[in-house]
PDB file of C-alpha atoms in Angstrom:
ATOM      1  CA  MET A  88      30.036-198.049 147.681  1.00 39.00           C
ATOM      2  CA  ARG A  89      28.056-194.731 146.871  1.00 39.00           C
ATOM      3  CA  PRO A  90      26.048-194.974 143.818  1.00 43.00           C
ATOM      4  CA  LYS A  91      27.063-193.617 140.343  1.00 41.00           C
ATOM      5  CA  ARG A  92      25.331-191.483 137.878  1.00 42.00           C
ATOM      6  CA  PRO A  93      26.082-190.763 134.241  1.00 45.00           C
ATOM      7  CA  MET A  94      28.245-187.175 134.114  1.00 44.00           C
ATOM      8  CA  MET A  95      25.928-185.837 131.448  1.00 47.00           C
ATOM      9  CA  VAL A  96      22.605-186.566 133.688  1.00 47.00           C
ATOM     10  CA  VAL A  97      24.625-184.211 136.553  1.00 45.00           C
ATOM     11  CA  PHE A  98      25.461-181.369 134.090  1.00 46.00           C
ATOM     12  CA  GLN A  99      21.666-181.675 132.841  1.00 48.00           C
ATOM     13  CA  LYS A 100      20.849-181.197 136.093  1.00 44.00           C
ATOM     14  CA  VAL A 101      22.922-178.168 136.781  1.00 42.00           C
ATOM     15  CA  GLN A 102      21.984-176.661 133.924  1.00 45.00           C
ATOM     16  CA  SER A 103      18.362-176.780 134.315  1.00 44.00           C
ATOM     17  CA  TYR A 104      18.589-175.825 137.650  1.00 39.00           C
ATOM     18  CA  SER A 105      20.429-172.529 137.022  1.00 43.00           C
ATOM     19  CA  THR A 106      22.034-171.462 133.978  1.00 43.00           C
ATOM     20  CA  PRO A 107      24.554-169.096 135.441  1.00 50.00           C
ATOM     21  CA  GLU A 108      25.634-172.302 138.019  1.00 46.00           C
ATOM     22  CA  TYR A 109      26.328-173.990 134.499  1.00 46.00           C
ATOM     23  CA  LYS A 110      28.339-171.366 133.403  1.00 52.00           C
ATOM     24  CA  LYS A 111      30.577-171.777 136.540  1.00 53.00           C
ATOM     25  CA  ILE A 112      31.088-175.392 135.782  1.00 54.00           C
ATOM     26  CA  ILE A 113      32.792-174.275 132.129  1.00 54.00           C
ATOM     27  CA  ILE A 114      34.694-171.734 133.725  1.00 54.00           C
ATOM     28  CA  ALA A 115      36.010-173.953 136.410  1.00 54.00           C
ATOM     29  CA  LEU A 116      36.960-176.502 133.625  1.00 55.00           C
ATOM     30  CA  GLU A 117      38.651-173.402 131.488  1.00 54.00           C
ATOM     31  CA  THR A 118      40.585-172.515 134.521  1.00 53.00           C
ATOM     32  CA  PHE A 119      42.175-176.374 135.207  1.00 51.00           C
ATOM     33  CA  GLY A 120      43.306-175.607 131.584  1.00 52.00           C
ATOM     34  CA  ILE A 121      40.766-178.832 130.562  1.00 49.00           C
ATOM     35  CA  LEU A 122      38.301-176.604 128.530  1.00 50.00           C
ATOM     36  CA  ASP A 123      40.001-173.434 126.757  1.00 48.00           C
ATOM     37  CA  GLU A 124      37.629-170.449 125.553  1.00 44.00           C
ATOM     38  CA  SER A 125      37.513-171.781 121.794  1.00 45.00           C
ATOM     39  CA  GLN A 126      36.089-174.966 122.993  1.00 44.00           C
ATOM     40  CA  ALA A 127      33.777-173.811 125.651  1.00 46.00           C
ATOM     41  CA  SER A 128      31.374-172.705 123.014  1.00 41.00           C
ATOM     42  CA  SER A 129      30.579-176.719 121.683  1.00 39.00           C
ATOM     43  CA  LYS A 130      31.936-178.126 125.174  1.00 57.00           C
ATOM     44  CA  PRO A 131      33.554-180.906 122.859  1.00 59.00           C
ATOM     45  CA  LEU A 132      34.860-182.122 126.591  1.00 58.00           C
ATOM     46  CA  LEU A 133      31.327-182.673 127.912  1.00 64.00           C
ATOM     47  CA  ASP A 134      30.107-184.247 124.758  1.00 66.00           C
ATOM     48  CA  ALA A 135      33.265-186.571 125.324  1.00 65.00           C
ATOM     49  CA  ILE A 136      32.822-187.796 128.714  1.00 66.00           C
ATOM     50  CA  GLY A 137      28.768-187.191 128.717  1.00 67.00           C
ATOM     51  CA  ASP A 138      28.165-190.814 128.847  1.00 68.00           C
ATOM     52  CA  ALA A 139      30.566-191.348 131.696  1.00 75.00           C
ATOM     53  CA  GLN A 140      30.249-192.865 135.316  1.00 80.00           C
ATOM     54  CA  ILE A 141      31.159-190.435 137.692  1.00 77.00           C
ATOM     55  CA  ASP A 142      32.966-192.666 140.777  1.00 84.00           C
ATOM     56  CA  TRP A 143      32.345-190.546 143.261  1.00 83.00           C
ATOM     57  CA  ASP A 144      34.990-192.226 145.647  1.00 90.00           C
ATOM     58  CA  ILE A 145      37.341-190.814 143.719  1.00 88.00           C
ATOM     59  CA  VAL A 146      35.534-187.175 143.867  1.00 84.00           C
ATOM     60  CA  LEU A 147      35.549-187.016 147.526  1.00 87.00           C
ATOM     61  CA  GLY A 148      38.936-188.953 148.027  1.00 91.00           C
ATOM     62  CA  MET A 149      40.298-185.984 146.085  1.00 88.00           C
ATOM     63  CA  VAL A 150      38.898-183.449 148.339  1.00 85.00           C
ATOM     64  CA  ARG A 151      39.487-185.178 151.634  1.00 90.00           C
ATOM     65  CA  THR A 152      42.934-185.644 150.698  1.00 90.00           C
ATOM     66  CA  VAL A 153      43.182-182.092 149.815  1.00 88.00           C
ATOM     67  CA  TYR A 154      41.192-181.104 153.137  1.00 89.00           C
ATOM     68  CA  ASN A 155      43.885-183.617 155.375  1.00 93.00           C
ATOM     69  CA  ARG A 156      46.778-181.522 153.784  1.00 92.00           C
ATOM     70  CA  TYR A 157      45.039-178.105 155.092  1.00 91.00           C
ATOM     71  CA  VAL A 158      44.891-179.479 158.400  1.00 92.00           C
ATOM     72  CA  LYS A 159      48.484-180.737 158.357  1.00 95.00           C
ATOM     73  CA  ALA A 160      49.867-177.625 157.002  1.00 93.00           C
ATOM     74  CA  TRP A 161      47.827-175.262 159.635  1.00 92.00           C
ATOM     75  CA  GLN A 162      49.267-177.194 162.229  1.00 93.00           C
ATOM     76  CA  ALA A 163      52.626-176.063 161.294  1.00 93.00           C
ATOM     77  CA  PRO A 164      54.476-173.917 164.130  1.00 89.00           C
ATOM     78  CA  CYS A 165      55.443-171.005 162.642  1.00 89.00           C
ATOM     79  CA  TYR A 166      54.209-168.533 159.760  1.00 91.00           C
ATOM     80  CA  LYS A 167      57.078-169.626 156.692  1.00 90.00           C
ATOM     81  CA  GLU A 168      56.234-173.581 157.571  1.00 92.00           C
ATOM     82  CA  ARG A 169      52.524-172.956 157.049  1.00 93.00           C
ATOM     83  CA  ILE A 170      52.692-170.468 154.056  1.00 92.00           C
ATOM     84  CA  LYS A 171      54.878-172.883 152.257  1.00 92.00           C
ATOM     85  CA  SER A 172      53.016-175.867 152.940  1.00 93.00           C
ATOM     86  CA  LEU A 173      49.876-174.136 151.728  1.00 91.00           C
ATOM     87  CA  SER A 174      51.393-172.909 148.515  1.00 89.00           C
ATOM     88  CA  LYS A 175      52.735-176.677 147.941  1.00 89.00           C
ATOM     89  CA  ILE A 176      48.872-177.321 147.886  1.00 86.00           C
ATOM     90  CA  ASP A 177      47.566-174.202 145.446  1.00 79.00           C
ATOM     91  CA  GLU A 178      50.288-175.493 143.458  1.00 79.00           C
ATOM     92  CA  ASP A 179      49.226-178.962 143.071  1.00 78.00           C
ATOM     93  CA  TYR A 180      45.629-178.745 142.543  1.00 69.00           C
ATOM     94  CA  PHE A 181      44.811-175.376 141.453  1.00 57.00           C
ATOM     95  CA  LYS A 182      47.612-174.711 138.472  1.00 55.00           C
ATOM     96  CA  MET A 183      47.063-178.406 136.514  1.00 48.00           C
ATOM     97  CA  GLU A 184      47.147-177.953 133.073  1.00 42.00           C
ATOM     98  CA  SER A 185      46.014-181.093 131.462  1.00 47.00           C
ATOM     99  CA  SER A 186      47.436-183.184 129.097  1.00 47.00           C
ATOM    100  CA  LEU A 187      44.755-183.790 126.992  1.00 48.00           C
ATOM    101  CA  GLU A 188      44.670-182.091 123.920  1.00 50.00           C
ATOM    102  CA  ASP A 189      42.029-184.091 121.692  1.00 59.00           C
ATOM    103  CA  TYR A 190      38.919-184.728 123.871  1.00 62.00           C
ATOM    104  CA  SER A 191      37.394-186.859 121.302  1.00 68.00           C
ATOM    105  CA  SER A 192      40.226-189.019 121.988  1.00 71.00           C
ATOM    106  CA  LEU A 193      38.228-189.615 125.527  1.00 72.00           C
ATOM    107  CA  LYS A 194      35.682-191.857 123.594  1.00 72.00           C
ATOM    108  CA  LYS A 195      37.657-194.109 122.505  1.00 78.00           C
ATOM    109  CA  LEU A 196      39.038-194.720 126.605  1.00 81.00           C
ATOM    110  CA  PRO A 197      37.851-198.259 127.580  1.00 87.00           C
ATOM    111  CA  GLU A 198      34.849-197.497 129.648  1.00 85.00           C
ATOM    112  CA  ALA A 199      36.600-197.903 133.001  1.00 88.00           C
ATOM    113  CA  GLU A 200      39.730-195.347 131.954  1.00 87.00           C
ATOM    114  CA  LEU A 201      37.001-192.876 130.791  1.00 82.00           C
ATOM    115  CA  ASN A 202      35.052-193.124 134.278  1.00 84.00           C
ATOM    116  CA  LYS A 203      38.468-192.761 136.286  1.00 87.00           C
ATOM    117  CA  ILE A 204      39.785-189.471 134.330  1.00 82.00           C
ATOM    118  CA  SER A 205      36.004-188.028 133.959  1.00 79.00           C
ATOM    119  CA  SER A 206      35.943-188.464 138.018  1.00 81.00           C
ATOM    120  CA  GLN A 207      38.518-186.775 138.404  1.00 81.00           C
ATOM    121  CA  LEU A 208      37.801-184.035 136.300  1.00 76.00           C
ATOM    122  CA  ILE A 209      34.726-183.263 138.419  1.00 75.00           C
ATOM    123  CA  GLY A 210      37.064-183.767 141.053  1.00 79.00           C
ATOM    124  CA  GLN A 211      39.250-180.825 140.532  1.00 76.00           C
ATOM    125  CA  THR A 212      36.214-178.612 139.341  1.00 71.00           C
ATOM    126  CA  LEU A 213      34.430-179.306 142.990  1.00 75.00           C
ATOM    127  CA  LEU A 214      38.195-178.392 144.480  1.00 78.00           C
ATOM    128  CA  GLU A 215      37.983-175.146 142.627  1.00 70.00           C
ATOM    129  CA  TYR A 216      34.478-174.526 144.292  1.00 67.00           C
ATOM    130  CA  LEU A 217      35.513-175.826 147.761  1.00 70.00           C
ATOM    131  CA  CYS A 218      39.144-174.589 148.758  1.00 73.00           C
ATOM    132  CA  PRO A 219      39.518-170.965 149.573  1.00 68.00           C
ATOM    133  CA  SER A 220      42.894-169.110 148.939  1.00 76.00           C
ATOM    134  CA  ALA A 221      44.653-170.955 151.549  1.00 82.00           C
ATOM    135  CA  THR A 222      47.511-168.785 151.431  1.00 86.00           C
ATOM    136  CA  GLY A 223      45.676-165.569 151.104  1.00 86.00           C
ATOM    137  CA  VAL A 224      43.682-166.217 154.450  1.00 87.00           C
ATOM    138  CA  CYS A 225      47.168-167.431 156.338  1.00 91.00           C
ATOM    139  CA  GLY A 226      48.815-163.975 155.315  1.00 90.00           C
ATOM    140  CA  ALA A 227      45.420-162.205 156.729  1.00 92.00           C
ATOM    141  CA  LEU A 228      45.228-164.087 159.660  1.00 93.00           C
ATOM    142  CA  GLU A 229      49.039-163.306 160.336  1.00 94.00           C
ATOM    143  CA  ARG A 230      48.574-159.331 159.842  1.00 94.00           C
ATOM    144  CA  ASN A 231      45.771-159.251 161.951  1.00 95.00           C
ATOM    145  CA  LYS A 232      47.183-160.955 164.978  1.00 95.00           C
ATOM    146  CA  MET A 233      49.846-158.637 164.151  1.00 96.00           C
ATOM    147  CA  TYR A 234      48.131-155.882 164.188  1.00 96.00           C
ATOM    148  CA  SER A 235      46.509-157.081 167.337  1.00 96.00           C
ATOM    149  CA  ASP A 236      49.927-157.951 169.267  1.00 97.00           C
ATOM    150  CA  LEU A 237      51.541-153.914 168.089  1.00 97.00           C
ATOM    151  CA  THR A 238      48.473-152.241 169.505  1.00 96.00           C
ATOM    152  CA  GLU A 239      48.864-154.453 173.003  1.00 96.00           C
ATOM    153  CA  LEU A 240      52.132-153.293 172.783  1.00 97.00           C
ATOM    154  CA  SER A 241      51.507-149.801 172.039  1.00 96.00           C
ATOM    155  CA  PHE A 242      48.916-149.398 175.218  1.00 96.00           C
ATOM    156  CA  ALA A 243      51.873-150.850 177.201  1.00 97.00           C
ATOM    157  CA  LEU A 244      54.309-148.498 176.358  1.00 97.00           C
ATOM    158  CA  ALA A 245      51.929-145.431 176.301  1.00 96.00           C
ATOM    159  CA  GLN A 246      50.937-146.644 180.293  1.00 97.00           C
ATOM    160  CA  TYR A 247      55.199-146.894 180.490  1.00 97.00           C
ATOM    161  CA  LYS A 248      55.203-143.490 179.560  1.00 96.00           C
ATOM    162  CA  ALA A 249      52.729-142.037 181.568  1.00 96.00           C
ATOM    163  CA  VAL A 250      54.663-143.148 184.889  1.00 96.00           C
ATOM    164  CA  HIS A 251      58.350-142.861 183.852  1.00 95.00           C
ATOM    165  CA  ARG A 252      58.089-140.087 181.371  1.00 94.00           C
ATOM    166  CA  SER A 253      59.582-141.184 179.230  1.00 94.00           C
ATOM    167  CA  PHE A 254      59.677-144.704 176.926  1.00 96.00           C
ATOM    168  CA  PRO A 255      61.675-147.438 178.160  1.00 96.00           C
ATOM    169  CA  LYS A 256      65.527-148.523 176.402  1.00 94.00           C
ATOM    170  CA  ASN A 257      63.760-152.004 175.417  1.00 95.00           C
ATOM    171  CA  LEU A 258      60.453-153.796 175.341  1.00 97.00           C
ATOM    172  CA  ASP A 259      61.752-156.244 177.933  1.00 96.00           C
ATOM    173  CA  GLU A 260      61.419-153.380 180.827  1.00 97.00           C
ATOM    174  CA  LEU A 261      57.411-153.446 180.077  1.00 97.00           C
ATOM    175  CA  LYS A 262      57.415-157.394 181.678  1.00 95.00           C
ATOM    176  CA  PRO A 263      55.563-157.939 183.702  1.00 94.00           C
ATOM    177  CA  LYS A 264      53.800-154.884 185.409  1.00 95.00           C
ATOM    178  CA  TYR A 265      52.275-153.707 181.740  1.00 96.00           C
ATOM    179  CA  ILE A 266      52.278-157.094 179.939  1.00 96.00           C
ATOM    180  CA  ASP A 267      52.656-160.697 180.452  1.00 95.00           C
ATOM    181  CA  ALA A 268      54.864-161.467 177.279  1.00 95.00           C
ATOM    182  CA  ILE A 269      56.329-159.627 174.650  1.00 96.00           C
ATOM    183  CA  PRO A 270      54.511-160.622 171.125  1.00 95.00           C
ATOM    184  CA  LEU A 271      57.192-161.952 168.580  1.00 96.00           C
ATOM    185  CA  ASP A 272      57.160-161.706 164.686  1.00 96.00           C
ATOM    186  CA  GLY A 273      55.699-164.350 163.232  1.00 94.00           C
ATOM    187  CA  PHE A 274      56.536-163.117 159.715  1.00 94.00           C
ATOM    188  CA  ASN A 275      59.774-163.557 161.077  1.00 94.00           C
ATOM    189  CA  ASN A 276      60.313-166.987 161.977  1.00 90.00           C
ATOM    190  CA  ASP A 277      59.300-165.596 165.713  1.00 92.00           C
ATOM    191  CA  ALA A 278      62.080-163.452 166.036  1.00 95.00           C
ATOM    192  CA  ALA A 279      61.851-160.438 168.416  1.00 96.00           C
ATOM    193  CA  LEU A 280      59.826-157.241 166.854  1.00 97.00           C
ATOM    194  CA  ILE A 281      61.837-154.187 166.225  1.00 97.00           C
ATOM    195  CA  PHE A 282      61.660-151.635 168.525  1.00 97.00           C
ATOM    196  CA  GLU A 283      63.708-147.942 168.029  1.00 96.00           C
ATOM    197  CA  ARG A 284      63.463-145.147 169.943  1.00 94.00           C
ATOM    198  CA  LYS A 285      63.440-142.000 168.221  1.00 89.00           C
ATOM    199  CA  ASN A 286      63.925-139.061 169.981  1.00 86.00           C
ATOM    200  CA  ASP A 287      60.581-138.477 172.535  1.00 87.00           C
ATOM    201  CA  GLY A 288      58.619-141.334 170.347  1.00 94.00           C
ATOM    202  CA  TYR A 289      59.727-144.706 168.824  1.00 96.00           C
ATOM    203  CA  LEU A 290      59.600-147.203 166.015  1.00 96.00           C
ATOM    204  CA  LEU A 291      57.938-150.106 166.161  1.00 97.00           C
ATOM    205  CA  TYR A 292      57.626-153.059 163.837  1.00 97.00           C
ATOM    206  CA  SER A 293      57.460-156.253 162.160  1.00 97.00           C
ATOM    207  CA  VAL A 294      59.025-157.169 158.908  1.00 96.00           C
ATOM    208  CA  GLY A 295      55.395-158.079 157.056  1.00 95.00           C
ATOM    209  CA  PRO A 296      54.703-160.842 154.490  1.00 92.00           C
ATOM    210  CA  ASN A 297      57.862-160.482 152.724  1.00 91.00           C
ATOM    211  CA  GLY A 298      59.883-161.175 155.673  1.00 91.00           C
ATOM    212  CA  ARG A 299      62.436-158.163 155.037  1.00 94.00           C
ATOM    213  CA  ASP A 300      63.093-155.645 157.380  1.00 95.00           C
ATOM    214  CA  ASP A 301      62.175-152.693 154.911  1.00 95.00           C
ATOM    215  CA  GLY A 302      63.621-150.413 158.035  1.00 94.00           C
ATOM    216  CA  GLY A 303      59.840-149.797 159.049  1.00 94.00           C
ATOM    217  CA  LYS A 304      58.408-148.623 155.870  1.00 94.00           C
ATOM    218  CA  ARG A 305      54.719-149.496 155.012  1.00 92.00           C
ATOM    219  CA  LEU A 306      53.421-150.367 151.928  1.00 90.00           C
ATOM    220  CA  GLN A 307      51.053-146.752 152.156  1.00 90.00           C
ATOM    221  CA  ASP A 308      54.915-145.416 152.411  1.00 90.00           C
ATOM    222  CA  ASP A 309      56.718-147.305 149.792  1.00 91.00           C
ATOM    223  CA  SER A 310      54.943-150.034 147.254  1.00 91.00           C
ATOM    224  CA  LYS A 311      57.873-152.292 148.103  1.00 93.00           C
ATOM    225  CA  CYS A 312      57.487-152.363 151.367  1.00 94.00           C
ATOM    226  CA  ASP A 313      55.327-154.256 153.880  1.00 94.00           C
ATOM    227  CA  ASP A 314      56.415-153.785 157.414  1.00 96.00           C
ATOM    228  CA  ILE A 315      53.866-153.342 159.694  1.00 96.00           C
ATOM    229  CA  ALA A 316      54.537-150.802 161.605  1.00 96.00           C
ATOM    230  CA  VAL A 317      53.699-148.242 164.787  1.00 95.00           C
ATOM    231  CA  MET A 318      55.151-144.675 165.043  1.00 94.00           C
ATOM    232  CA  VAL A 319      55.210-142.219 168.016  1.00 93.00           C
ATOM    233  CA  PRO A 320      54.239-139.679 167.598  1.00 90.00           C
ATOM    234  CA  ILE A 321      52.552-139.945 164.311  1.00 76.00           C
ATOM    235  CA  PRO A 322      54.604-138.499 161.423  1.00 71.00           C
ATOM    236  CA  ASN A 323      53.273-135.425 159.227  1.00 66.00           C
ATOM    237  CA  LYS A 324      52.162-136.889 155.746  1.00 58.00           C
TER     238      LYS A 324
END
């Protein structure tokens, strides 16, 4: 069993070490809806649970549970499944709204219940610090992969044209001489990337994070679109 320490001692140590860090704890509690702005100055919640004992088994157990869910989510076979699982974690742990309205009532709780609730509040706060925005990270990784795949395909298409004087009718004509395998669109359930011949050039694109075919229109072309595209020749602005 890990040792328990009175919660107020922990906060006092943080406060004496670094005032900005202490303020971050208050902000984190506000983020979870545990503490609102009007209460932050008087810190009634901290006063209410100041004599509680932190059960680190509960705190670290909460963190371990979330990290295990992260591992499972990242092992999903496609982007849509990964983002769905990661979004559920965000929903469960980072958009919590406390049902507590009268913090003074915490003092009236039996010691065991007060210790449990206090430990859970600290666990929620730690999760806010330790866990990144996994959905944002997942989207960024998939976008970077798509940029890399489209770049590789663009070089293969350029090599093909240098030999054949024109671009291929479809991407499969690049295999196996110019590229070993044609990348798929992770944003579209691993469907084929969209390739269209355009006069002497081409349009090659992924449907992007919104999963919708916007005809190759990128975010910079239309704020409602987010296709990831390569256009040859580069269009005039």
